[in-house]
mmCIF file of C-alpha atoms and ligand atoms in Angstrom:
data_model
loop_
_atom_site.group_PDB
_atom_site.id
_atom_site.type_symbol
_atom_site.label_atom_id
_atom_site.label_comp_id
_atom_site.label_asym_id
_atom_site.label_seq_id
_atom_site.Cartn_x
_atom_site.Cartn_y
_atom_site.Cartn_z
ATOM 1 C CA UNK A 1 37.830 -15.236 -17.256
ATOM 2 C CA UNK A 2 34.760 -17.436 -17.125
ATOM 3 C CA UNK A 3 31.194 -16.364 -16.706
ATOM 4 C CA UNK A 4 29.956 -17.595 -13.324
ATOM 5 C CA UNK A 5 26.317 -16.481 -13.293
ATOM 6 C CA UNK A 6 23.853 -14.770 -15.540
ATOM 7 C CA UNK A 7 20.557 -13.156 -14.591
ATOM 8 C CA UNK A 8 17.563 -11.687 -16.287
ATOM 9 C CA UNK A 9 14.802 -9.434 -15.017
ATOM 10 C CA UNK A 10 11.408 -9.883 -16.680
ATOM 11 C CA UNK A 11 8.660 -7.320 -17.039
ATOM 12 C CA UNK A 12 4.935 -8.067 -17.292
ATOM 13 C CA UNK A 13 2.150 -5.891 -18.691
ATOM 14 C CA UNK A 14 -1.141 -6.928 -20.257
ATOM 15 C CA UNK A 15 -2.795 -3.590 -20.954
ATOM 16 C CA UNK A 16 -0.971 -0.756 -22.700
ATOM 17 C CA UNK A 17 -1.313 2.797 -21.409
ATOM 18 C CA UNK A 18 -4.481 3.286 -23.470
ATOM 19 C CA UNK A 19 -6.148 0.220 -21.957
ATOM 20 C CA UNK A 20 -5.770 -1.955 -25.037
ATOM 21 C CA UNK A 21 -4.593 -5.543 -24.800
ATOM 22 C CA UNK A 22 -0.809 -5.683 -25.194
ATOM 23 C CA UNK A 23 -0.440 -9.434 -24.558
ATOM 24 C CA UNK A 24 -2.905 -12.281 -23.854
ATOM 25 C CA UNK A 25 -4.664 -11.743 -20.538
ATOM 26 C CA UNK A 26 -4.333 -14.195 -17.621
ATOM 27 C CA UNK A 27 -7.196 -16.595 -16.875
ATOM 28 C CA UNK A 28 -8.780 -14.663 -14.019
ATOM 29 C CA UNK A 29 -9.426 -11.755 -16.424
ATOM 30 C CA UNK A 30 -12.022 -13.919 -18.221
ATOM 31 C CA UNK A 31 -14.288 -13.076 -15.301
ATOM 32 C CA UNK A 32 -15.418 -9.519 -15.984
ATOM 33 C CA UNK A 33 -16.852 -9.267 -12.456
ATOM 34 C CA UNK A 34 -13.369 -9.811 -11.040
ATOM 35 C CA UNK A 35 -12.101 -6.917 -13.178
ATOM 36 C CA UNK A 36 -15.030 -4.710 -12.190
ATOM 37 C CA UNK A 37 -14.201 -5.418 -8.541
ATOM 38 C CA UNK A 38 -10.610 -4.276 -9.131
ATOM 39 C CA UNK A 39 -11.903 -1.150 -10.833
ATOM 40 C CA UNK A 40 -14.325 -0.409 -8.002
ATOM 41 C CA UNK A 41 -11.568 -0.735 -5.387
ATOM 42 C CA UNK A 42 -9.339 1.648 -7.347
ATOM 43 C CA UNK A 43 -12.142 4.202 -7.638
ATOM 44 C CA UNK A 44 -12.888 3.884 -3.909
ATOM 45 C CA UNK A 45 -9.199 4.380 -3.133
ATOM 46 C CA UNK A 46 -9.108 7.527 -5.249
ATOM 47 C CA UNK A 47 -12.256 8.867 -3.565
ATOM 48 C CA UNK A 48 -10.860 8.060 -0.135
ATOM 49 C CA UNK A 49 -7.602 9.867 -0.919
ATOM 50 C CA UNK A 50 -9.414 12.953 -2.207
ATOM 51 C CA UNK A 51 -11.629 13.127 0.892
ATOM 52 C CA UNK A 52 -8.665 12.600 3.220
ATOM 53 C CA UNK A 53 -6.708 15.425 1.563
ATOM 54 C CA UNK A 54 -9.743 17.713 1.851
ATOM 55 C CA UNK A 55 -10.110 16.856 5.552
ATOM 56 C CA UNK A 56 -6.426 17.588 6.147
ATOM 57 C CA UNK A 57 -6.613 20.888 4.273
ATOM 58 C CA UNK A 58 -9.486 21.971 6.506
ATOM 59 C CA UNK A 59 -7.662 21.043 9.694
ATOM 60 C CA UNK A 60 -9.619 17.906 10.480
ATOM 61 C CA UNK A 61 -7.019 15.204 9.709
ATOM 62 C CA UNK A 62 -3.286 14.865 10.343
ATOM 63 C CA UNK A 63 -0.593 14.654 7.660
ATOM 64 C CA UNK A 64 -1.758 12.275 4.947
ATOM 65 C CA UNK A 65 0.038 10.338 2.167
ATOM 66 C CA UNK A 66 -2.132 10.119 -0.943
ATOM 67 C CA UNK A 67 -1.751 7.203 -3.346
ATOM 68 C CA UNK A 68 -3.010 9.134 -6.391
ATOM 69 C CA UNK A 69 -1.766 7.328 -9.505
ATOM 70 C CA UNK A 70 -0.588 4.278 -7.553
ATOM 71 C CA UNK A 71 -3.937 2.627 -6.879
ATOM 72 C CA UNK A 72 -3.262 -0.377 -9.111
ATOM 73 C CA UNK A 73 -0.295 -1.494 -7.009
ATOM 74 C CA UNK A 74 -2.096 -1.558 -3.649
ATOM 75 C CA UNK A 75 -5.334 -2.883 -5.047
ATOM 76 C CA UNK A 76 -3.844 -5.440 -7.442
ATOM 77 C CA UNK A 77 -1.437 -6.846 -4.852
ATOM 78 C CA UNK A 78 -3.994 -7.106 -2.032
ATOM 79 C CA UNK A 79 -6.596 -8.607 -4.370
ATOM 80 C CA UNK A 80 -4.190 -11.500 -4.937
ATOM 81 C CA UNK A 81 -4.177 -12.406 -1.243
ATOM 82 C CA UNK A 82 -6.153 -15.158 0.442
ATOM 83 C CA UNK A 83 -8.195 -14.042 3.434
ATOM 84 C CA UNK A 84 -5.830 -15.729 5.876
ATOM 85 C CA UNK A 85 -2.658 -14.323 4.330
ATOM 86 C CA UNK A 86 -1.127 -11.422 6.233
ATOM 87 C CA UNK A 87 -0.653 -7.889 4.907
ATOM 88 C CA UNK A 88 2.307 -5.852 6.171
ATOM 89 C CA UNK A 89 1.870 -2.427 4.564
ATOM 90 C CA UNK A 90 3.694 0.876 4.467
ATOM 91 C CA UNK A 91 1.839 4.162 4.860
ATOM 92 C CA UNK A 92 0.657 4.651 1.254
ATOM 93 C CA UNK A 93 -1.344 1.469 0.804
ATOM 94 C CA UNK A 94 -4.895 2.535 1.606
ATOM 95 C CA UNK A 95 -5.991 0.663 -1.518
ATOM 96 C CA UNK A 96 -4.750 -2.587 0.024
ATOM 97 C CA UNK A 97 -6.530 -1.815 3.296
ATOM 98 C CA UNK A 98 -9.745 -1.156 1.390
ATOM 99 C CA UNK A 99 -9.462 -4.495 -0.409
ATOM 100 C CA UNK A 100 -8.823 -6.188 2.954
ATOM 101 C CA UNK A 101 -12.057 -4.712 4.298
ATOM 102 C CA UNK A 102 -10.639 -2.189 6.767
ATOM 103 C CA UNK A 103 -13.515 0.291 7.247
ATOM 104 C CA UNK A 104 -12.886 3.786 5.837
ATOM 105 C CA UNK A 105 -13.792 5.268 9.188
ATOM 106 C CA UNK A 106 -10.927 3.382 10.807
ATOM 107 C CA UNK A 107 -8.532 4.653 8.184
ATOM 108 C CA UNK A 108 -9.660 8.215 8.828
ATOM 109 C CA UNK A 109 -9.233 7.635 12.570
ATOM 110 C CA UNK A 110 -5.695 6.394 12.005
ATOM 111 C CA UNK A 111 -4.711 9.468 9.978
ATOM 112 C CA UNK A 112 -6.464 11.619 12.562
ATOM 113 C CA UNK A 113 -3.991 10.322 15.157
ATOM 114 C CA UNK A 114 -6.413 7.927 16.846
ATOM 115 C CA UNK A 115 -4.876 4.517 17.498
ATOM 116 C CA UNK A 116 -8.257 2.820 17.342
ATOM 117 C CA UNK A 117 -7.770 3.193 13.598
ATOM 118 C CA UNK A 118 -5.153 0.420 13.684
ATOM 119 C CA UNK A 119 -7.193 -2.092 15.676
ATOM 120 C CA UNK A 120 -8.947 -3.577 12.700
ATOM 121 C CA UNK A 121 -12.582 -4.319 13.372
ATOM 122 C CA UNK A 122 -12.604 -7.399 11.182
ATOM 123 C CA UNK A 123 -10.064 -8.899 13.579
ATOM 124 C CA UNK A 124 -7.658 -10.134 10.929
ATOM 125 C CA UNK A 125 -3.957 -10.516 11.557
ATOM 126 C CA UNK A 126 -2.891 -7.765 9.151
ATOM 127 C CA UNK A 127 -0.311 -5.331 10.492
ATOM 128 C CA UNK A 128 -0.952 -1.594 10.920
ATOM 129 C CA UNK A 129 0.648 0.955 8.559
ATOM 130 C CA UNK A 130 4.371 1.371 8.992
ATOM 131 C CA UNK A 131 5.337 5.043 9.046
ATOM 132 C CA UNK A 132 9.045 4.272 9.570
ATOM 133 C CA UNK A 133 10.361 3.514 6.088
ATOM 134 C CA UNK A 134 11.171 -0.170 5.612
ATOM 135 C CA UNK A 135 11.247 -1.181 9.279
ATOM 136 C CA UNK A 136 8.249 -3.444 8.699
ATOM 137 C CA UNK A 137 10.089 -5.714 6.242
ATOM 138 C CA UNK A 138 11.799 -7.709 9.042
ATOM 139 C CA UNK A 139 8.377 -7.986 10.746
ATOM 140 C CA UNK A 140 7.020 -9.468 7.520
ATOM 141 C CA UNK A 141 9.840 -12.010 7.492
ATOM 142 C CA UNK A 142 9.080 -12.801 11.147
ATOM 143 C CA UNK A 143 5.382 -13.384 10.459
ATOM 144 C CA UNK A 144 6.331 -15.620 7.527
ATOM 145 C CA UNK A 145 8.702 -17.526 9.807
ATOM 146 C CA UNK A 146 5.807 -18.170 12.213
ATOM 147 C CA UNK A 147 3.688 -19.530 9.350
ATOM 148 C CA UNK A 148 6.513 -21.776 8.271
ATOM 149 C CA UNK A 149 7.142 -23.131 11.781
ATOM 150 C CA UNK A 150 3.444 -23.934 12.120
ATOM 151 C CA UNK A 151 3.329 -25.631 8.734
ATOM 152 C CA UNK A 152 0.546 -23.298 7.550
ATOM 153 C CA UNK A 153 -0.262 -22.789 3.864
ATOM 154 C CA UNK A 154 -0.367 -19.030 4.176
ATOM 155 C CA UNK A 155 1.839 -16.190 2.983
ATOM 156 C CA UNK A 156 2.778 -12.650 3.907
ATOM 157 C CA UNK A 157 2.517 -9.709 1.518
ATOM 158 C CA UNK A 158 4.840 -6.851 2.404
ATOM 159 C CA UNK A 159 4.614 -3.540 0.540
ATOM 160 C CA UNK A 160 7.186 -0.742 0.625
ATOM 161 C CA UNK A 161 8.448 2.082 -1.577
ATOM 162 C CA UNK A 162 11.413 2.424 -3.917
ATOM 163 C CA UNK A 163 13.252 4.506 -1.311
ATOM 164 C CA UNK A 164 12.863 1.728 1.262
ATOM 165 C CA UNK A 165 14.927 -0.631 -0.888
ATOM 166 C CA UNK A 166 18.015 1.454 -0.099
ATOM 167 C CA UNK A 167 17.641 0.604 3.587
ATOM 168 C CA UNK A 168 19.507 -2.093 5.498
ATOM 169 C CA UNK A 169 16.449 -3.520 7.218
ATOM 170 C CA UNK A 170 14.770 -4.228 3.866
ATOM 171 C CA UNK A 171 17.877 -5.966 2.566
ATOM 172 C CA UNK A 172 18.220 -7.961 5.814
ATOM 173 C CA UNK A 173 14.578 -9.045 5.648
ATOM 174 C CA UNK A 174 14.975 -10.239 2.061
ATOM 175 C CA UNK A 175 18.232 -11.961 2.939
ATOM 176 C CA UNK A 176 16.807 -13.963 5.842
ATOM 177 C CA UNK A 177 13.688 -14.752 3.789
ATOM 178 C CA UNK A 178 15.981 -16.181 1.116
ATOM 179 C CA UNK A 179 18.048 -18.284 3.513
ATOM 180 C CA UNK A 180 15.025 -19.698 5.340
ATOM 181 C CA UNK A 181 12.805 -19.906 2.252
ATOM 182 C CA UNK A 182 10.071 -17.967 3.994
ATOM 183 C CA UNK A 183 6.563 -17.600 2.537
ATOM 184 C CA UNK A 184 6.756 -13.843 1.977
ATOM 185 C CA UNK A 185 6.311 -11.697 -1.122
ATOM 186 C CA UNK A 186 7.913 -8.269 -1.077
ATOM 187 C CA UNK A 187 6.305 -5.719 -3.406
ATOM 188 C CA UNK A 188 8.094 -2.469 -4.194
ATOM 189 C CA UNK A 189 5.600 0.279 -4.911
ATOM 190 C CA UNK A 190 8.076 2.160 -7.108
ATOM 191 C CA UNK A 191 6.504 5.601 -7.525
ATOM 192 C CA UNK A 192 9.863 7.016 -8.688
ATOM 193 C CA UNK A 193 10.275 9.297 -5.664
ATOM 194 C CA UNK A 194 11.386 9.143 -2.040
ATOM 195 C CA UNK A 195 9.975 12.520 -1.029
ATOM 196 C CA UNK A 196 12.147 14.817 -3.225
ATOM 197 C CA UNK A 197 14.811 12.229 -4.125
ATOM 198 C CA UNK A 198 14.173 10.828 -7.590
ATOM 199 C CA UNK A 199 14.701 7.153 -8.379
ATOM 200 C CA UNK A 200 17.983 7.763 -10.258
ATOM 201 C CA UNK A 201 19.493 9.462 -7.185
ATOM 202 C CA UNK A 202 18.487 6.644 -4.828
ATOM 203 C CA UNK A 203 20.575 3.801 -6.223
ATOM 204 C CA UNK A 204 22.844 3.001 -9.147
ATOM 205 C CA UNK A 205 21.051 -0.327 -9.656
ATOM 206 C CA UNK A 206 19.443 -0.552 -13.087
ATOM 207 C CA UNK A 207 16.280 -2.104 -11.661
ATOM 208 C CA UNK A 208 15.102 -2.485 -8.088
ATOM 209 C CA UNK A 209 13.903 -6.007 -8.866
ATOM 210 C CA UNK A 210 17.502 -7.130 -9.299
ATOM 211 C CA UNK A 211 18.102 -6.545 -5.597
ATOM 212 C CA UNK A 212 16.477 -9.988 -5.254
ATOM 213 C CA UNK A 213 19.414 -11.559 -7.058
ATOM 214 C CA UNK A 214 21.883 -10.582 -4.344
ATOM 215 C CA UNK A 215 19.833 -12.503 -1.764
ATOM 216 C CA UNK A 216 19.155 -15.526 -3.960
ATOM 217 C CA UNK A 217 15.421 -15.057 -4.478
ATOM 218 C CA UNK A 218 13.346 -14.461 -7.590
ATOM 219 C CA UNK A 219 12.735 -10.898 -8.691
ATOM 220 C CA UNK A 220 10.743 -9.331 -11.522
ATOM 221 C CA UNK A 221 9.123 -6.124 -12.681
ATOM 222 C CA UNK A 222 5.510 -5.465 -13.404
ATOM 223 C CA UNK A 223 3.677 -2.492 -14.878
ATOM 224 C CA UNK A 224 2.316 -1.012 -11.672
ATOM 225 C CA UNK A 225 -0.356 0.937 -13.568
ATOM 226 C CA UNK A 226 -1.797 -2.257 -15.035
ATOM 227 C CA UNK A 227 -3.868 -3.709 -12.213
ATOM 228 C CA UNK A 228 -4.400 -6.969 -14.118
ATOM 229 C CA UNK A 229 -0.650 -7.467 -14.337
ATOM 230 C CA UNK A 230 -0.069 -6.632 -10.681
ATOM 231 C CA UNK A 231 -2.852 -9.008 -9.579
ATOM 232 C CA UNK A 232 -1.414 -11.766 -11.779
ATOM 233 C CA UNK A 233 2.279 -11.435 -10.927
ATOM 234 C CA UNK A 234 1.759 -11.008 -7.186
ATOM 235 C CA UNK A 235 -0.835 -13.809 -7.236
ATOM 236 C CA UNK A 236 1.639 -16.242 -8.762
ATOM 237 C CA UNK A 237 4.312 -15.238 -6.250
ATOM 238 C CA UNK A 238 1.912 -15.694 -3.309
ATOM 239 C CA UNK A 239 0.865 -19.122 -4.592
ATOM 240 C CA UNK A 240 4.501 -20.199 -4.820
ATOM 241 C CA UNK A 241 5.158 -18.873 -1.321
ATOM 242 C CA UNK A 242 2.163 -20.747 0.130
ATOM 243 C CA UNK A 243 3.289 -23.973 -1.449
ATOM 244 C CA UNK A 244 6.728 -23.807 0.167
ATOM 245 C CA UNK A 245 8.687 -22.448 -2.803
ATOM 246 C CA UNK A 246 9.958 -19.432 -0.899
ATOM 247 C CA UNK A 247 9.995 -15.658 -1.175
ATOM 248 C CA UNK A 248 9.865 -13.349 -4.168
ATOM 249 C CA UNK A 249 10.409 -9.679 -4.967
ATOM 250 C CA UNK A 250 8.114 -7.760 -7.311
ATOM 251 C CA UNK A 251 8.994 -4.247 -8.453
ATOM 252 C CA UNK A 252 5.804 -2.489 -9.545
ATOM 253 C CA UNK A 253 6.589 0.527 -11.732
ATOM 254 C CA UNK A 254 4.223 3.424 -11.195
ATOM 255 C CA UNK A 255 4.322 7.173 -10.577
ATOM 256 C CA UNK A 256 3.343 9.424 -7.692
ATOM 257 C CA UNK A 257 0.986 11.948 -9.296
ATOM 258 C CA UNK A 258 0.753 14.231 -6.278
ATOM 259 C CA UNK A 259 2.789 15.549 -3.356
ATOM 260 C CA UNK A 260 4.655 13.107 -1.125
ATOM 261 C CA UNK A 261 2.235 13.961 1.672
ATOM 262 C CA UNK A 262 0.042 16.911 2.573
ATOM 263 C CA UNK A 263 3.158 18.350 4.269
ATOM 264 C CA UNK A 264 5.018 18.486 0.934
ATOM 265 C CA UNK A 265 4.997 20.744 -2.135
ATOM 266 C CA UNK A 266 6.344 18.692 -5.048
ATOM 267 C CA UNK A 267 6.314 21.681 -7.412
ATOM 268 C CA UNK A 268 9.488 22.816 -5.628
ATOM 269 C CA UNK A 269 11.520 19.901 -6.958
ATOM 270 C CA UNK A 270 9.862 18.427 -10.040
ATOM 271 C CA UNK A 271 8.625 19.580 -13.388
ATOM 272 C CA UNK A 272 4.862 19.759 -13.867
ATOM 273 C CA UNK A 273 5.178 18.695 -17.534
ATOM 274 C CA UNK A 274 6.671 15.367 -16.471
ATOM 275 C CA UNK A 275 3.838 14.832 -14.023
ATOM 276 C CA UNK A 276 1.290 15.716 -16.719
ATOM 277 C CA UNK A 277 2.880 13.145 -19.050
ATOM 278 C CA UNK A 278 2.454 10.474 -16.391
ATOM 279 C CA UNK A 279 -1.295 11.170 -16.197
ATOM 280 C CA UNK A 280 -1.441 9.405 -19.584
ATOM 281 C CA UNK A 281 -0.556 6.197 -17.707
ATOM 282 C CA UNK A 282 -3.402 6.628 -15.188
ATOM 283 C CA UNK A 283 -4.260 3.112 -13.933
ATOM 284 C CA UNK A 284 -7.925 3.939 -13.306
ATOM 285 C CA UNK A 285 -8.556 5.342 -16.791
ATOM 286 C CA UNK A 286 -6.667 2.417 -18.294
ATOM 287 C CA UNK A 287 -8.891 -0.264 -16.779
ATOM 288 C CA UNK A 288 -11.991 1.854 -17.460
ATOM 289 C CA UNK A 289 -11.149 1.899 -21.167
ATOM 290 C CA UNK A 290 -10.654 -1.847 -21.127
ATOM 291 C CA UNK A 291 -14.004 -2.359 -19.382
ATOM 292 C CA UNK A 292 -15.735 0.051 -21.798
ATOM 293 C CA UNK A 293 -14.452 -1.859 -24.782
ATOM 294 C CA UNK A 294 -14.635 -5.425 -23.487
ATOM 295 C CA UNK A 295 -17.029 -5.752 -20.568
ATOM 296 C CA UNK A 296 -19.993 -3.549 -21.454
ATOM 297 C CA UNK A 297 -19.071 -0.927 -18.831
ATOM 298 C CA UNK A 298 -21.119 2.126 -19.747
ATOM 299 C CA UNK A 299 -21.796 5.699 -18.712
ATOM 300 C CA UNK A 300 -24.537 4.662 -16.270
ATOM 301 C CA UNK A 301 -22.293 2.101 -14.562
ATOM 302 C CA UNK A 302 -19.598 4.729 -14.192
ATOM 303 C CA UNK A 303 -21.937 7.379 -12.793
ATOM 304 C CA UNK A 304 -23.512 4.930 -10.370
ATOM 305 C CA UNK A 305 -20.088 3.808 -9.128
ATOM 306 C CA UNK A 306 -18.815 7.362 -8.638
ATOM 307 C CA UNK A 307 -21.972 8.316 -6.744
ATOM 308 C CA UNK A 308 -21.984 5.277 -4.462
ATOM 309 C CA UNK A 309 -18.229 5.563 -3.823
ATOM 310 C CA UNK A 310 -18.563 9.234 -2.855
ATOM 311 C CA UNK A 311 -21.558 8.441 -0.615
ATOM 312 C CA UNK A 312 -19.778 5.552 1.157
ATOM 313 C CA UNK A 313 -16.679 7.652 1.799
ATOM 314 C CA UNK A 314 -18.738 10.645 2.931
ATOM 315 C CA UNK A 315 -20.695 8.554 5.408
ATOM 316 C CA UNK A 316 -17.425 7.263 6.871
ATOM 317 C CA UNK A 317 -15.925 10.766 6.983
ATOM 318 C CA UNK A 318 -18.949 12.010 8.939
ATOM 319 C CA UNK A 319 -18.754 9.034 11.317
ATOM 320 C CA UNK A 320 -15.063 9.848 11.869
ATOM 321 C CA UNK A 321 -15.818 13.522 12.508
ATOM 322 C CA UNK A 322 -18.581 12.591 14.975
ATOM 323 C CA UNK A 323 -16.375 10.181 16.928
ATOM 324 C CA UNK A 324 -15.522 11.642 20.349
ATOM 325 C CA UNK A 325 -11.728 11.913 20.714
ATOM 326 C CA UNK A 326 -9.769 9.539 22.900
ATOM 327 C CA UNK A 327 -8.664 10.828 26.326
ATOM 328 C CA UNK A 328 -4.962 11.901 26.491
ATOM 329 C CA UNK A 329 -3.910 8.765 28.408
ATOM 330 C CA UNK A 330 -4.887 6.634 25.401
ATOM 331 C CA UNK A 331 -1.378 7.311 24.065
ATOM 332 C CA UNK A 332 -0.193 4.605 26.498
ATOM 333 C CA UNK A 333 -2.846 2.055 25.649
ATOM 334 C CA UNK A 334 -1.939 0.634 22.247
ATOM 335 C CA UNK A 335 1.727 -0.278 22.488
ATOM 336 C CA UNK A 336 1.827 -3.025 25.121
ATOM 337 C CA UNK A 337 -0.638 -5.772 26.068
ATOM 338 C CA UNK A 338 0.226 -4.904 29.686
ATOM 339 C CA UNK A 339 1.508 -1.383 30.266
ATOM 340 C CA UNK A 340 4.972 -1.577 31.957
ATOM 341 C CA UNK A 341 5.192 -0.057 35.496
ATOM 342 C CA UNK A 342 7.076 3.114 34.481
ATOM 343 C CA UNK A 343 4.606 3.925 31.703
ATOM 344 C CA UNK A 344 1.743 3.008 33.993
ATOM 345 C CA UNK A 345 3.023 5.639 36.451
ATOM 346 C CA UNK A 346 3.181 8.228 33.659
ATOM 347 C CA UNK A 347 -0.300 7.245 32.521
ATOM 348 C CA UNK A 348 -1.677 7.833 36.047
ATOM 349 C CA UNK A 349 0.068 11.180 36.125
ATOM 350 C CA UNK A 350 -1.571 12.264 32.846
ATOM 351 C CA UNK A 351 -4.990 11.297 34.240
ATOM 352 C CA UNK A 352 -4.290 13.246 37.460
ATOM 353 C CA UNK A 353 -3.102 16.375 35.626
ATOM 354 C CA UNK A 354 -6.037 16.386 33.248
ATOM 355 C CA UNK A 355 -8.406 16.000 36.236
ATOM 356 C CA UNK A 356 -6.658 18.959 37.897
ATOM 357 C CA UNK A 357 -7.672 21.028 34.913
ATOM 358 C CA UNK A 358 -4.588 21.219 32.705
ATOM 359 C CA UNK A 359 -1.782 19.211 31.204
ATOM 360 C CA UNK A 360 0.825 21.946 30.814
ATOM 361 C CA UNK A 361 2.506 21.603 34.204
HETATM 362 C C1 TPP B 1 13.233 5.260 8.981
HETATM 363 C C2 TPP B 1 12.662 6.501 8.372
HETATM 364 N N1 TPP B 1 13.498 7.403 7.826
HETATM 365 C C3 TPP B 1 13.008 8.526 7.249
HETATM 366 C C4 TPP B 1 11.648 8.746 7.232
HETATM 367 C C5 TPP B 1 11.072 10.000 6.558
HETATM 368 N N2 TPP B 1 10.459 9.578 5.301
HETATM 369 C C6 TPP B 1 9.120 9.394 5.221
HETATM 370 S S1 TPP B 1 8.658 8.839 3.722
HETATM 371 C C7 TPP B 1 10.229 8.878 3.136
HETATM 372 C C8 TPP B 1 10.539 8.474 1.717
HETATM 373 C C9 TPP B 1 10.057 7.109 1.427
HETATM 374 O O1 TPP B 1 10.202 6.855 0.053
HETATM 375 P P1 TPP B 1 9.672 5.504 -0.545
HETATM 376 O O2 TPP B 1 10.210 4.359 0.230
HETATM 377 O O3 TPP B 1 9.948 5.539 -1.992
HETATM 378 O O4 TPP B 1 8.092 5.543 -0.261
HETATM 379 P P2 TPP B 1 7.018 6.600 -0.804
HETATM 380 O O5 TPP B 1 6.933 7.691 0.211
HETATM 381 O O6 TPP B 1 7.459 7.085 -2.119
HETATM 382 O O7 TPP B 1 5.735 5.830 -0.864
HETATM 383 C C10 TPP B 1 11.107 9.306 4.128
HETATM 384 C C11 TPP B 1 12.566 9.444 3.949
HETATM 385 C C12 TPP B 1 10.808 7.776 7.834
HETATM 386 N N3 TPP B 1 9.476 7.899 7.840
HETATM 387 N N4 TPP B 1 11.343 6.657 8.377
HETATM 388 MG MG1 MG B 2 8.715 6.141 -3.525
#
């Protein structure tokens, strides 16, 4: 027998779990303002999540998927994008949306079931959250195909979970991206759980990054709780994609520190001691320690940030709560540019029934 191929999967981390330097930092980390911006976005994401959960618990928001513990993946990956790149996110990437400038109020609207929350005010070409697991990966490949056909120096960033990598549509998207050398970077936000199914029960593959090998594209792992590493690894992959060198897969290793969504109770299927151990990897505390020790980040900076973050989120929450709801027929208004005749008929019927004083008939 002869060996035909051999592969390796590499792992990158710059900060250890205590926030100390584990290997020489990439160039962009010389700019302490860039690191403070990453830290601020992570803190804002955490504040947003906490407020959203509180709104849901008091009956003022729909089911919500918190990203507690995973902020460095969303924030680090989106921070590596150029403005004219395109984000194709799954439903747990509020950190990425915050980095991209999607107003908090719009994010609250979205989770409150109001489709205006997906029509981004800043008019960028980013896609709305994908609630179906993995079905947005082929869309990401399609958007990348459009960029390639137009000869644009742009790239697509597509984020999905570990569970999504067991789905056919994700594999198909990576496969076509490999064949056509599309400018797309797939990032797996590996939080170790697909609702109650732990990573080891999802696939026998040793790493998720190695799924890239089967489709002939590059794949690697990164410490998903080290925002510097995520920003660096995804940044390099996006640069390669923009310059015509094709797609890449990044597996970011992190941990979901809370329930799957507000409709879940994780204590029914996982051990609290394990969760507590993962708090020692907290991405926010890790960068804070680094900033304390290397960038003059002090108690006053921290207090000021926490106060302003809470105030910004609160203002948006109040604006969301004060927004008059959409009329029932709005359910037809956000799917098609022109509503097809059959749906148009149904839309008219909804308007008529509401005008008649009820919609139960
Ligand atoms: C196509 C599809 N199947 C099932 C579901 C129900 N569902 C919602 S989230 C989820 C698990 C997703 O796990 P993962 O991809 O790891 O993402 P995470 O929720 O951990 O961020 C499932 C099965 C869904 N939303 N879409
Ligand atoms: Mg998961």
